[in-house]
Coordinates of C-alpha atoms and ligand atoms in Angstrom, one line a residue:
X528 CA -3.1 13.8 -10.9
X529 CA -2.9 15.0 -14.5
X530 CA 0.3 12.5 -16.0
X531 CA 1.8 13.1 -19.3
X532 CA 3.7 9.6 -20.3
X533 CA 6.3 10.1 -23.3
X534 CA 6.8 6.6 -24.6
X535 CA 3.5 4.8 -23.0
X536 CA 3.2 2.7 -25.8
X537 CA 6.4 1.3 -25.4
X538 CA 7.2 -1.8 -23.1
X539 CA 7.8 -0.1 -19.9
X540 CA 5.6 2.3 -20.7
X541 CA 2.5 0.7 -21.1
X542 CA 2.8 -0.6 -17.8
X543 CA 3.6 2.1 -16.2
X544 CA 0.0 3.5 -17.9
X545 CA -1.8 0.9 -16.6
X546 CA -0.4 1.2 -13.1
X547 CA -1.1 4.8 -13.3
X548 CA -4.8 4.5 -14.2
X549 CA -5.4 2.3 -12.0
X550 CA -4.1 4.3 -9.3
X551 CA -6.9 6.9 -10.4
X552 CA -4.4 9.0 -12.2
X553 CA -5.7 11.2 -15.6
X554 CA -2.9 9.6 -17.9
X555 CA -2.0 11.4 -21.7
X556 CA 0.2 9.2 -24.1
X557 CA 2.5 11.0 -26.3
X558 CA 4.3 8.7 -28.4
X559 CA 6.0 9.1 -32.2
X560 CA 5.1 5.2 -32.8
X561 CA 8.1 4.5 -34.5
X562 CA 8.9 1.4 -31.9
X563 CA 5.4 2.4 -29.8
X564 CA 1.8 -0.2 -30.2
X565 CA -1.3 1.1 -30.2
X566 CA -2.7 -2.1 -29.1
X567 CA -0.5 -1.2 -25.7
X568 CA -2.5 1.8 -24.8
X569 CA -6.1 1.1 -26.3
X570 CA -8.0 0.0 -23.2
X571 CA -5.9 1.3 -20.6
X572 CA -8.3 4.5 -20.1
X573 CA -5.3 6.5 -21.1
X574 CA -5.7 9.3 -24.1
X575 CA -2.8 8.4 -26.6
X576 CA -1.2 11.6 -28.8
X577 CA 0.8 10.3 -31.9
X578 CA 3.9 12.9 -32.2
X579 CA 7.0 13.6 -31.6
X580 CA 8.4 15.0 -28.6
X581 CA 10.9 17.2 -30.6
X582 CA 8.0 18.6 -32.2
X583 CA 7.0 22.0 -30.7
X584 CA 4.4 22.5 -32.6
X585 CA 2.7 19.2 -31.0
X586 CA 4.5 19.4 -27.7
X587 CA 4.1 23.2 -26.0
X588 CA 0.5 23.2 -27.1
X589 CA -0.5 19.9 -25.4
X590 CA 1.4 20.7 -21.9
X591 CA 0.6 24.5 -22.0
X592 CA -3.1 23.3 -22.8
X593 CA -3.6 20.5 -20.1
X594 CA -1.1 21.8 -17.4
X595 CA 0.9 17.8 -16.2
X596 CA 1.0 17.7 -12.9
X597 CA 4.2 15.4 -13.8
X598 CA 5.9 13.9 -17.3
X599 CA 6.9 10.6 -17.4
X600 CA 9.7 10.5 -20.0
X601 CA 10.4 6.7 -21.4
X602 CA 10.4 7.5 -25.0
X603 CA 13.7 7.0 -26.0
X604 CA 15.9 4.7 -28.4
X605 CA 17.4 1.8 -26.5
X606 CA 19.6 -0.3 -28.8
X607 CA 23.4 -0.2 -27.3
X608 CA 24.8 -1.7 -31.1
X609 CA 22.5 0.6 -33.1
X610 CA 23.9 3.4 -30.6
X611 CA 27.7 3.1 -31.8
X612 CA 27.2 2.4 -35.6
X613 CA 24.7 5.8 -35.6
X614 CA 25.7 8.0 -32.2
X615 CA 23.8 10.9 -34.0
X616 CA 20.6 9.3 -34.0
X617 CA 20.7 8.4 -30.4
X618 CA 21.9 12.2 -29.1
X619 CA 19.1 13.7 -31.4
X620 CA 16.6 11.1 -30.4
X621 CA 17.3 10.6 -26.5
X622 CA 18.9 14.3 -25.7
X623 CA 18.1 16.6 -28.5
X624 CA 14.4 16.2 -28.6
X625 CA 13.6 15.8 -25.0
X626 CA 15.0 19.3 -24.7
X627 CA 11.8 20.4 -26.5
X628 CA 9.5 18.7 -24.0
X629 CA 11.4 20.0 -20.9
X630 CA 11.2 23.6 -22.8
X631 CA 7.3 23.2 -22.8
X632 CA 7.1 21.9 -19.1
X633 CA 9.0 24.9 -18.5
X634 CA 6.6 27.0 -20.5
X635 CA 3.2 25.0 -18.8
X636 CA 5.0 25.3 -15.7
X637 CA 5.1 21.3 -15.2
X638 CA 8.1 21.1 -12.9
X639 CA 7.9 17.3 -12.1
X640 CA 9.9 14.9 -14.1
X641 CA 10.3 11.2 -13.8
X642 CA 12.8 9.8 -16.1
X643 CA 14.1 6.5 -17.5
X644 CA 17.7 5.9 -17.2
X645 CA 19.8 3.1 -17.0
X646 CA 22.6 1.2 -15.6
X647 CA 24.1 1.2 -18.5
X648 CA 25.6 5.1 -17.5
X649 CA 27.8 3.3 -15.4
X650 CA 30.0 1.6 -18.0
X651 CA 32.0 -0.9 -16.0
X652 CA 31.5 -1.0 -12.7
X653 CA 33.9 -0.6 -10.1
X654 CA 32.1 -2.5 -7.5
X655 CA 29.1 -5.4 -7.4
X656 CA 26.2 -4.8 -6.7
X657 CA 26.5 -1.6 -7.7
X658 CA 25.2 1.6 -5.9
X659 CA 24.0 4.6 -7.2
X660 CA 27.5 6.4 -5.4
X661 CA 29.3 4.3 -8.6
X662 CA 31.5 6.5 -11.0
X663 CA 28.8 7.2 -13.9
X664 CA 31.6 6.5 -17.3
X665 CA 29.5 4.9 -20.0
X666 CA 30.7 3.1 -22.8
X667 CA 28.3 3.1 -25.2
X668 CA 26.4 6.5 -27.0
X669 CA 23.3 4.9 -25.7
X670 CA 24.3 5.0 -21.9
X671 CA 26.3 8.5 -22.8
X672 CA 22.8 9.7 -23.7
X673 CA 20.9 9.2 -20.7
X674 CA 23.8 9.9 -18.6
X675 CA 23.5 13.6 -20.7
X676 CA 19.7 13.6 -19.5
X677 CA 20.3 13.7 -16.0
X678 CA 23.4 16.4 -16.1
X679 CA 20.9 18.3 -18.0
X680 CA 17.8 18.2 -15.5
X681 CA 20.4 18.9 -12.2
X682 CA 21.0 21.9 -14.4
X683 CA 17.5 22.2 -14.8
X684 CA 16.7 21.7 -11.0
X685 CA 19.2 24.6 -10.1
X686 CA 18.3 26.8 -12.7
X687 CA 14.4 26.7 -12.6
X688 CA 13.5 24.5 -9.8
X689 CA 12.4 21.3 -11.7
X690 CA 12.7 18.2 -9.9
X691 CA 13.4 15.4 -11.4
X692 CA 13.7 11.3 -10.5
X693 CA 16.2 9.1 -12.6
X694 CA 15.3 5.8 -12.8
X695 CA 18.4 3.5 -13.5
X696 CA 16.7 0.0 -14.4
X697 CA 18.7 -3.0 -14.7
X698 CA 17.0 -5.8 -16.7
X699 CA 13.6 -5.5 -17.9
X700 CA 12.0 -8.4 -18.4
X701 CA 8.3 -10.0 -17.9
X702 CA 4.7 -9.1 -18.7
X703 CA 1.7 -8.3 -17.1
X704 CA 0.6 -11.7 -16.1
X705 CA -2.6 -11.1 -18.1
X706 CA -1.0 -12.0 -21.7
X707 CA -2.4 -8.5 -22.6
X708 CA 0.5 -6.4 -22.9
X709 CA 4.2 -7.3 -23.1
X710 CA 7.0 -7.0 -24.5
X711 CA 7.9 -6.6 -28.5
X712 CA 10.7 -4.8 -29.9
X713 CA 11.7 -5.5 -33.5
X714 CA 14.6 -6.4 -33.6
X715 CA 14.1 -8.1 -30.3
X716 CA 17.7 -8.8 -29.1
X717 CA 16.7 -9.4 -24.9
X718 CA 17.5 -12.3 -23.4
X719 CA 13.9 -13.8 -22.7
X720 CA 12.2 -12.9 -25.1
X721 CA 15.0 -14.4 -27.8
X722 CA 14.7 -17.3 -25.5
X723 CA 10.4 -18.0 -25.9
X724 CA 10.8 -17.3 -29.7
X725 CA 13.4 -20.0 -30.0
X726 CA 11.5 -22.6 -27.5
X727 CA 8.3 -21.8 -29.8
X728 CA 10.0 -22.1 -33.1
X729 CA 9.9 -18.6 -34.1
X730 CA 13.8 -18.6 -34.6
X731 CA 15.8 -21.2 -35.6
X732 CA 17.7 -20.9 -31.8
X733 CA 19.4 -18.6 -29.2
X734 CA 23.1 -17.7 -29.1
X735 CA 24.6 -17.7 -25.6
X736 CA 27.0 -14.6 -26.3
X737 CA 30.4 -16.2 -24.6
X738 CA 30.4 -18.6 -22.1
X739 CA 34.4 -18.0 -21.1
X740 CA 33.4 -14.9 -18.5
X741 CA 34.8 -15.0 -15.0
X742 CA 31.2 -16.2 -13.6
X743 CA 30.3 -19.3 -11.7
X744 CA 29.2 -21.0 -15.1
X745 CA 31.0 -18.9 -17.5
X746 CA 27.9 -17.0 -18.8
X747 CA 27.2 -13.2 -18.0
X748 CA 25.5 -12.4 -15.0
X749 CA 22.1 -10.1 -15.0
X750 CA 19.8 -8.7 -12.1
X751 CA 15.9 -9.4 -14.2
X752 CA 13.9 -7.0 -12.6
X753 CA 10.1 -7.1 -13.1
X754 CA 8.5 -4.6 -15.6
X755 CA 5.6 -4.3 -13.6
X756 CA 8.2 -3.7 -10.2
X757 CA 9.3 -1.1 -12.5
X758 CA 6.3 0.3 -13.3
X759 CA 5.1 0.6 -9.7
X760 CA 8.8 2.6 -9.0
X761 CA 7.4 5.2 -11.5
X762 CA 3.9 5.5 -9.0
X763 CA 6.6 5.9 -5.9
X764 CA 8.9 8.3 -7.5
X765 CA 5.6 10.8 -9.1
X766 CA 4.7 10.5 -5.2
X767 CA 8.1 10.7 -3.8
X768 CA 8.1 14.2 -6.2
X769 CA 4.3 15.7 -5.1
X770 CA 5.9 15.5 -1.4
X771 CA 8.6 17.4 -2.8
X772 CA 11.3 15.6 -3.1
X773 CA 14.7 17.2 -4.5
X774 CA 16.1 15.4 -7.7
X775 CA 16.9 11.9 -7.1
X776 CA 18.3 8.8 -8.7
X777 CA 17.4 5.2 -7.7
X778 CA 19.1 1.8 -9.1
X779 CA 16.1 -0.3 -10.0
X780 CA 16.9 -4.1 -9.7
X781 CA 16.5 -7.2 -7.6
X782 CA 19.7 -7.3 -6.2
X783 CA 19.9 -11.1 -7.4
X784 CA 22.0 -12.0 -10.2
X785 CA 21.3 -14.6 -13.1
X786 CA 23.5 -16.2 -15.4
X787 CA 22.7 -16.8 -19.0
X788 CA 22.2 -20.4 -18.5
X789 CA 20.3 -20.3 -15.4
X790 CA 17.7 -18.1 -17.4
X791 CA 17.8 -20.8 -20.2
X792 CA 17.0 -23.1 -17.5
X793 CA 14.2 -21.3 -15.8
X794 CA 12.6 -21.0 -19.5
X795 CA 12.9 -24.7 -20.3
X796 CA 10.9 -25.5 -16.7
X797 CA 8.5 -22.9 -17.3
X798 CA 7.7 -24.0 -20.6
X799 CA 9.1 -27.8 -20.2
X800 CA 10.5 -27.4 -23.8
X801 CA 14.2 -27.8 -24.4
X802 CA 15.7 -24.0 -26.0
X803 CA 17.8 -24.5 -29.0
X804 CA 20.8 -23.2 -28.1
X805 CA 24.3 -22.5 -29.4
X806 CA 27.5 -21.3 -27.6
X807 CA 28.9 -18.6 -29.6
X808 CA 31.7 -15.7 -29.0
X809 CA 31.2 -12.5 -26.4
X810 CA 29.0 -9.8 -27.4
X811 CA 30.9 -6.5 -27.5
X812 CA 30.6 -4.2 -24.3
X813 CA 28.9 -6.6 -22.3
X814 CA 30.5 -6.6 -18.3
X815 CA 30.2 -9.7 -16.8
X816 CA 28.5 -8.7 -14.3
X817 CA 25.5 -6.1 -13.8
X818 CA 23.9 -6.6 -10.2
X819 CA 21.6 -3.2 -8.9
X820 CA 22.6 -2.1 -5.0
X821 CA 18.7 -1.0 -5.2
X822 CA 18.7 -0.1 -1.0
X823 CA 18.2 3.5 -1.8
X824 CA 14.7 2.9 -3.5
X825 CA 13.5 0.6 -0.6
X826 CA 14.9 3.5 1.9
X827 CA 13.5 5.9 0.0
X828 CA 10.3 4.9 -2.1
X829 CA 9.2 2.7 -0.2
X830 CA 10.2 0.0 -3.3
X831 CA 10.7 -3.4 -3.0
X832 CA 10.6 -6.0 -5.7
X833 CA 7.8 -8.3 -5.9
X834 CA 9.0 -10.7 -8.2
X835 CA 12.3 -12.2 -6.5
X836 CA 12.3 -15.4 -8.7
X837 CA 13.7 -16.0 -12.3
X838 CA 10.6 -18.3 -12.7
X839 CA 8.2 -16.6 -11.8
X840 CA 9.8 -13.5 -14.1
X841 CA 9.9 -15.9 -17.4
X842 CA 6.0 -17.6 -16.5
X843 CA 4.8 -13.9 -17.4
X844 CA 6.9 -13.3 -20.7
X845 CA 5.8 -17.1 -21.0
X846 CA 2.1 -15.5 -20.4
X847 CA 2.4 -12.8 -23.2
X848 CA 4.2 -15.0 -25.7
X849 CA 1.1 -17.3 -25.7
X850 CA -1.3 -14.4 -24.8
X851 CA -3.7 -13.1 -27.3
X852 CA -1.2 -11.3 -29.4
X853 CA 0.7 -13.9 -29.2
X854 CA 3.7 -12.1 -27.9
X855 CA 3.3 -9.3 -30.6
X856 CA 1.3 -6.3 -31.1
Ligands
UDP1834 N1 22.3 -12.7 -24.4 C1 22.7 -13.9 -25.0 N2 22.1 -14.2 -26.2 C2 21.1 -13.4 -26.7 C3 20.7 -12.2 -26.0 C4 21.3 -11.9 -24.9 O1 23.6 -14.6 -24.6 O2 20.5 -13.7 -27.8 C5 23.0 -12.3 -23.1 C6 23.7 -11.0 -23.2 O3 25.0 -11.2 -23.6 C7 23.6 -10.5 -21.7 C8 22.3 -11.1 -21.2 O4 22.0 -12.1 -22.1 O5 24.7 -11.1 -21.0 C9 21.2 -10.1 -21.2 O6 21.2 -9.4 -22.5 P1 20.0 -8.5 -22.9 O7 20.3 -8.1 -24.3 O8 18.7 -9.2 -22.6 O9 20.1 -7.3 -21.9 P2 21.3 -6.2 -21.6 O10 22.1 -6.9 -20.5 O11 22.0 -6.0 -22.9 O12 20.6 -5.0 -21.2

């Protein structure tokens, strides 16, 4: 299989690489590098493209030229604050340019496309855990935007036959248990690796954003869903597609929630330091609750999470953070 990943040196991304080379697959990297690492795709056997996937002039030569078998479409902006001060640079970014790439797949005649959504198209959720039947009413530009992306590729699929997977993940978190590659955004604003950078004194301490939610301790609840269970979800759905599978979307979670607090605690066993922490007011637009119905992706792909356990999730950022990049590229 001939794989074009947008995005594969991005944290999802460059697992999803490695996953797909290793499963034999001929993987191109088209990234912009504006968030991306190089260090996150050198090694991996995959050929890595720096440009823009608005760019025509990069993008219909490259897919006309190699002929995908399938795109993998991560790159994408992914900060819900950012998203609401500047709306424009999240519909440019995350529907505007990936227009261009589906216009060239179009042109190459690459009718396979696995996509990165999120549950954040579902706004606040009517029901717990949440299926992918929920009313899709986001409340952020960010989840507006991906939400976009899929009306656009059903449109796509009834218009010119190309099939597509939506991926809605729930909370990314981990490593590859190597320490190789991992995760570093900048800011980084996620829960764990906020956490790590506190316990190792790279921050003066973590916030715990409200701790006066309806929840069993008061802290928001999260389902932590491996990066390299997600990554593996990408292998299912590019095989789910060869066997011709119609457009699809598929919840990606454990099913399991976590509190706040119970993550703080699973990071102070793993690294059996005490996390500075502070209990401060609610972060705007977070829902208490966010807990993936994922029994459509087992039925379906075959998926099923290998990492069940909030410890074993936060060893593997733990892995990264003390890896040989010391948790950044
Ligand atoms: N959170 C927190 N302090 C932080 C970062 C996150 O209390 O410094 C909370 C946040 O309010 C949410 C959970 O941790 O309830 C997960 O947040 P994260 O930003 O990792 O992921 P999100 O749920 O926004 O996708």
């Amino acid at each position: 299989m001939k794989i074009l990943v947008t995005g594969g040196a991005g944290y999802i991304g460059s697992h999803t690489v490695r996953q797909l080379v290793r499963s034999g697959a001929e993987v191109t990297v088209l990234d912009s590098m504006i968030y991306g690492h190089p260090a996150a795709v050198e090694g991996s056997g995959a050929k890595l493209v720096k440009g823009d996937l608005g760019d025509a002039s990069i993008v219909y030569p490259l897919l006309v030229r190699e002929k995908f078998d399938a795109v993998v479409h991560f790159a994408a902006f992914i900060q819900v604050g950012e998203s609401v001060q500047d709306p424009l640079k999240y519909y440019e970014n995350n529907i505007a340019k990936p227009l261009t790439l589906l216009r060239a797949m179009l042109l190459a005649g690459t009718r396979k496309f696995v996509f990165s959504s999120t549950a954040a198209t579902y706004g606040v959720p009517s029901q717990m855990p949440i299926p992918e039947t929920e009313k899709q009413d986001p409340i952020n530009p960010y989840g507006g935007s991906k939400l976009m992306l899929e009306k656009v590729c059903r449109d796509c699929e009834k218009a010119y036959g190309l099939k597509s997977v939506f991926l809605r993940y729930f909370n990314a978190s981990g490593s590859a248990g190597d320490g190789t590659i991992g995760e570093d955004h900048d800011p980084e604003t996620h829960l764990i690796p906020v956490i790590l950078q506190a316990i190792k004194g790279e921050r003066p301490g973590i916030t715990v954003f409200g701790t006066d939610y309806d929840t069993p301790d008061g802290t928001c609840v999260r389902d932590y869903v491996h990066v390299d269970d997600l990554a593996d979800a990408h292998l299912r759905a590019l095989d789910y597609l060869m066997k011709g599978g119609k457009t699809e979307c598929f919840n990606l979670g454990t099913g399991k929630g976590l509190s706040v607090k119970e993550i703080i605690d699973a990071a102070e066993k793993v690294t059996g330091k005490k996390a500075p922490v502070t209990y401060g007011e609610r972060r705007e637009g977070d829902p208490p609750y966010l807990i993936a119905d994922a029994t459509k992706a087992r039925d379906i792909l075959g998926w099923v999470p290998k990492y069940q356990d909030a410890l074993q999730i936060v060893e593997t950022a733990w892995q990264w953070a003390n890896g040989p990049h010391g948790g950044h590229y």
